[in-house]
Structure formats: C-alpha cells, structure tokens
Amino acid sequence: MTTVKHFQFGTPIETGAVIRNVPAAGSRIPGWVQDEAQGTLCRDLSEDEIVYGLGESVRGMNKRGWIYESNNSDDPNHTEDKHSLYASQNFFLIFSRQHSYGMFVDTPGKVSFDIGYSKMDQMKISLDDFAANVYTIEGENPTEVIRSFHDLIGKSYIPPKWAFGYGQSRWSYMNEQEVLEVVRSYRDAGIPIDSVYLDIDYMDHYKDFTINNEAFPDFDRFTRQMKEQGIHLVPIIDAGVKIEKGYDVYEEGVEKQYFCQKENGENLVAAVWPGRVHFPDFLDEKTREWFGGKYQWLISQGVDGFWNDMNEPAIFYTEDHLKEVFRKIDLYRDQNLDIRSFFAFKELVDKIDNNPEDYRRFYHHYHGQLVRHDKVHNLYGYYMTMAAGEAFRRYSPDKRILMFSRASYIGMHRYGGVWTGDNKSWWSHLLLSFQQMPGLNMCGFLYSGSDIGGFGADCTEDLMLRWLEMAIMTPLYRNHSAEGTRRQELYRFEHIDWFRNLVNLRYALIPYIYSEFMKAVLSGGMYMMPLSFVYPEDERADRVEDQLIVGESIMLAPVYLQNAVGRSVYLPEDMKLIRFRSCEDYEEEILTAGDHYIPVALNETILFLRKGHVLPMAQPAQDVEQIDYSKLFYLTYEAEPEDYELYNDDGISPVS
Ligand code: GLC
C-alpha cells in the first residue's frame, strides 16, 4: 500500500510528466519546512536514511553529501565537482528500514537538491521560481513506491529487441566504405553486432534530414543492404536546424514560424555544428508535428532507429552574444592584461558557449502562452523526443523504432531512452555509469546505457574489457567514441577472442535481459536496482555502492579498477557464482552469505545467481534475430527451469 499525494504551490508550469490525475491536497507538504521567500523546502535527514534517485547525475547511488542541480547542461566533463549533467530527473527516494518516501518535484526550471551538503543532516530543495507540482509517495518498501511513481508517470519506452544487441558507433565514420569496413571487420572477427550508428558526418553539412550524397551515394540502397546483413543503421538527429537558403527544413521552419523567437519576434540565431542555426520550438505542438514528420523521410529509406542529440539545447554561441563579446574583447586590445583583467578577458571567451544569458534570449509557444526558455529549459530535449515518438506512433504504428536522447526530463521516458552523454575513457566513469543505472530506472528511464569504452580520451584494452563486462546487462550496449581519440572498435585490440567471447555472452544473456526488462516495464518496476530494494532488512546491503540486482535472478559486481585482478563482494544471501570465460567455458560455485574476495581475470565475467532462481541462456548468435529460443538452456540454483517465467515476443510489434 502506498499513499500518493499531490501538492501545488505558486503557479506551476505544466510539464506533461504526470499522466495520472491526483487531486491537489493543498500547498503545504507535511514534514517539510516551506519558505516561500527563500524558495526552499527543507527536511531533516536521519543518519540511517539513504537518498536515491535524481536519474543521471554525478557521484554514487546514495546521493547524500552533494548539491545536484536540475539544469540540463552540455558539459562533457563529468567530474565529481559538477552539479548538472544532461538530464533533469527530479524524483528521489528517501529510504530507511522503517519507510520509503518518494518525491517528484515537477517543475521545468532550475531546481537544486542540497542533500546533506550544507548541513549533513538536512535536505534542502531550492527552486528558481517557487512554483511546482509536488508528488509525494509513502510506502512500506522502495519497490512499492517506485511502482506507484511509475503508475503516475506512465509506462517506459520499449525499443525493438535488436536494440539490445551490440552497437558500434564512432564520431567520424565518414562514408559508406568506412561503415562497410566496420561491419566486415566485425563479421570477420566473429563478434556479434546489430547496429552501426551514424554520427553527424552522414549529413550534408550537418543539416538534419539530409544525406551527404557523395559519402552515401544511394542511402536507401545502403540501408537495405546493411539490413540484409543484419545491421541496423542508426542516424543522429541534432536539435539545431542550419540556416541556409534553399534548405527545405530551414525554409519551411521560417515560413511557418516553427522556430524559437526572441522578444522582438525575430528567430533566435544560435550556433552548433553547422554554424548558425535556428532552434525548432518543440514545445509548440504544431512544430512537433512538423519536425516529427521529418523522421519519416529516413524511415522510408529503411532506417528504424535514431538518437537525438545536442538538445539541452547545446549552444556554441548566439549571434547576439558573440557580437557583444567581440565588442568587449576590443576594449582589452591595448591593455596590460594583469591578474584581474587577464582572467576577465579569458572568461569572456570561455563563457561563450552554453551561456545562461543565452537561455534568456528566446521564447516558446507553450499551451497558448509565450514562455521564456530558461523557465522551461529542462523540457527541450524531452519535447524534441516527444516530437519523434508521436510521429513514430503515427507513421510506424506496427513497428517499434529505436529512440534515445541525450537531454531528458521525466515524461520523456515514455518516448525514448537515454544515453549518458560524453563520458571519458576513465575508470572512474566506468563505475559512474554503473551507479547511474538505478537512478535512471527509478525515474522511468529503463532503456539506457553509457558510451562503452568511454567517448572522450583514449581507451585501453583492459578498460574496454572491463566496461563490456560491467555493462553486460545494460539495455543499451553501444561502443561509442569521439573523433580524434584512439580507435576502439573491438577488432582493433589484441585479444579478439576475449572480445568475441564477451559479446557472445551478451547475446547468450539476451533472453534473460529482454525478459526482465520487459517485465519491469510492464509492471512499472525497475530492471536494475540497488541491493537494498531486494534486501531491505539487510543493513550491510543498504550501503553497497558497487553491486546491483538485475531482474529477479542476478546480482552484478563488476571490476572497475585498473590492474585489479579481483574484487571484494558482499553477498546478502547464499548465491551461486558463475564465472564465464565464454558461453561454453564457465564454472559455478556456491558461496555462502557474507564477504568474499573474488578473483576475476580480464577475460572473465562474473555473475551471481540468487538462490531459488534461474538464468535462461541462449546459444550465441551473430545478431539478435538469430537467437534461437528453441535451444535455451538454464543455469539454476535450487530451482527448476520451469520456475522461470520467460517473457518473449516478436521484438518489433508495439506492446501496450
Ligand atoms: C555530442 C554527442 C556525441 C556525438 C558528438 C558529435 O558530443 O554527445 O555522442 O558523437 O556530439 O555528433
């Protein structure tokens, strides 16, 4: 049993995140000190309370001890000192053995969550505009609270089943030949693969919904040729539309007033990859319908997956701000740049991109009103993805289309998944991306994952192995890297057989992964959980930050330190350790509850099977479609194969 309450204060801007109607129970939230003048909500935290949630954010699973700010930011340096990443997911859960208490602060502007930073035993939420719909959910255990929350916000997005296969991406596949080469190399190496991602270089001068015809002379043919080889091509779509005479998307947008305007009614001129762009006003229904319809052009050429990017929106500069900067820079020309003026000068240029002032320069048509962007900033990526999702339902009612986005807000989880953006090939980011998963799940984002191997910086072979092992059950399983970094396609490394075994294992696990993912979506639950969700009575389990439960049967405990040859693992109950070197070569060992040091070689993946549970597995396959469900085998620990209820479907038809 849970109790859901809705409070409303100020005049909140509607976000569309909550779809179940809960009548407002007033404007004062019991248990919190509300200070309207300061714009804050405060509550004491007892020592045993753990605060989970807030989706994709820095630091650990227990969010205590830092300030997190909901302010979608294009920042590729995901270091501990940051407060905001690309997403704003304002749901958290306060957990103790006595109770579980969830809160969703539904407001599209900036919100800061000081969780025991200013005062270790206090939580303080500050809102830029003190207006919000707040939902509180009280229950006996965290699982119930999460189910109630998911019931409020609606079912999570379901991708096609092939999107659980391995994906290869890199920013800099310049043409058809390069893509062909990647596919051929994977096939030659015998490493399974389902998708190749097309980054901005497939477009003609970074223009959305265009193809560089020299690089991809017959895209339609190419997409279908790839499909015949079991490969789905997944192009990127960026938020900014290039300003260029004769470019149809630009021309139509200007003519029909689909772009965000400044106060004076002119379209805002910002810049991203193609230089000057306009931003579609995704908050306006007619713009969404128009932009969403554009995806159809690529779908008609055989494309069945997309990733939406730069939709915080990322801004290199706005034309207005750039002019100001040039004017100001000139004032420094003949100066002796000293300690003060030098840094002031440097800051002028440093702060040119994603400048907060720029987010105050333009407006949206939202529910019949003109709303300044900063007031609804965190909705932009959500509504871009909604544009696509609504169009997919219109144009592809019988077929699921893959969609995930960089920026997000709760509500977007109904239209697409997320990836965690531009991480780095750092060991700390391997751990971070593991720890981000339960927070994302709580907020409804079940289809998610990080850039495996790291996006920025050079990846080492051991990091790639450990990352693939850590992410072995993460729904999105995509290797992606930035232009200019070391190439990290798996066949380029020394131990190709290790990589082959690992990705084969991933495919062997897909029946379980898909089954548990779907059950979680359909029941409004979570797919990846902290240990405390499953063992709420176990004090030690609550504090474990580097192990997760995946579905009903499995506990994960990845190795995340370089040169480590094993790790300590805490078992809340007796479990069966399964040590895979490949799908055929594995050992099983029963371990008793408590602490264990587990050696794990670089080419080994360890899974822990819970007592009384079953792990269904398939024979490896070169792509998801070829997984043979008639040949499943079952690893069990004090259970029978029949005890496992396998969910399966055709992987393509929409599921309601
Ligand atoms: C952004 C994306 C990244 C992509 C790059 C080029 O940085 O986050 O994934 O590769 O843009 O499009």
PDB file of C-alpha atoms and ligand atoms in Angstrom, residues 74 86 170-171 199-200 236 238 273 307 309-310 406 419 421-422 451 455 478 480-482, ligand 1:
ATOM      1  CA  ASP A  74      26.064  20.195 -22.378  1.00  0.00           C
ATOM      2  CA  TYR A  86      22.431  16.492 -19.455  1.00  0.00           C
ATOM      3  CA  ARG A 170      32.086   6.469 -33.548  1.00  0.00           C
ATOM      4  CA  TRP A 171      32.016  10.100 -34.383  1.00  0.00           C
ATOM      5  CA  ASP A 199      27.121  10.397 -36.350  1.00  0.00           C
ATOM      6  CA  ILE A 200      26.866  13.911 -37.804  1.00  0.00           C
ATOM      7  CA  ILE A 236      21.846  11.015 -35.204  1.00  0.00           C
ATOM      8  CA  ASP A 238      20.542  17.292 -33.797  1.00  0.00           C
ATOM      9  CA  TRP A 273      27.956  22.077 -35.671  1.00  0.00           C
ATOM     10  CA  TRP A 307      19.465   9.190 -31.408  1.00  0.00           C
ATOM     11  CA  ASP A 309      21.451  14.959 -29.648  1.00  0.00           C
ATOM     12  CA  MET A 310      22.512  18.461 -28.582  1.00  0.00           C
ATOM     13  CA  ARG A 406      20.899  12.997 -24.580  1.00  0.00           C
ATOM     14  CA  TRP A 419      22.407   7.538 -23.077  1.00  0.00           C
ATOM     15  CA  GLY A 421      26.380  11.509 -22.940  1.00  0.00           C
ATOM     16  CA  ASP A 422      30.013  12.350 -23.414  1.00  0.00           C
ATOM     17  CA  ASP A 451      29.204   5.070 -24.179  1.00  0.00           C
ATOM     18  CA  PHE A 455      33.609   8.746 -25.505  1.00  0.00           C
ATOM     19  CA  ARG A 478      26.876   0.624 -27.521  1.00  0.00           C
ATOM     20  CA  HIS A 480      30.944   4.991 -28.939  1.00  0.00           C
ATOM     21  CA  SER A 481      33.939   7.296 -29.130  1.00  0.00           C
ATOM     22  CA  ALA A 482      34.881  10.794 -30.191  1.00  0.00           C
TER      23      ALA A 482
HETATM   24  C1  GLC B   1      27.913  15.159 -28.995  1.00  0.00           C
HETATM   25  C2  GLC B   1      27.343  13.788 -28.645  1.00  0.00           C
HETATM   26  C3  GLC B   1      28.266  12.709 -29.136  1.00  0.00           C
HETATM   27  C4  GLC B   1      28.481  12.868 -30.644  1.00  0.00           C
HETATM   28  C5  GLC B   1      29.002  14.266 -30.944  1.00  0.00           C
HETATM   29  C6  GLC B   1      29.063  14.539 -32.446  1.00  0.00           C
HETATM   30  O1  GLC B   1      29.079  15.402 -28.317  1.00  0.00           O
HETATM   31  O2  GLC B   1      27.117  13.672 -27.270  1.00  0.00           O
HETATM   32  O3  GLC B   1      27.753  11.445 -28.846  1.00  0.00           O
HETATM   33  O4  GLC B   1      29.378  11.919 -31.093  1.00  0.00           O
HETATM   34  O5  GLC B   1      28.141  15.228 -30.389  1.00  0.00           O
HETATM   35  O6  GLC B   1      27.817  14.436 -33.017  1.00  0.00           O
END
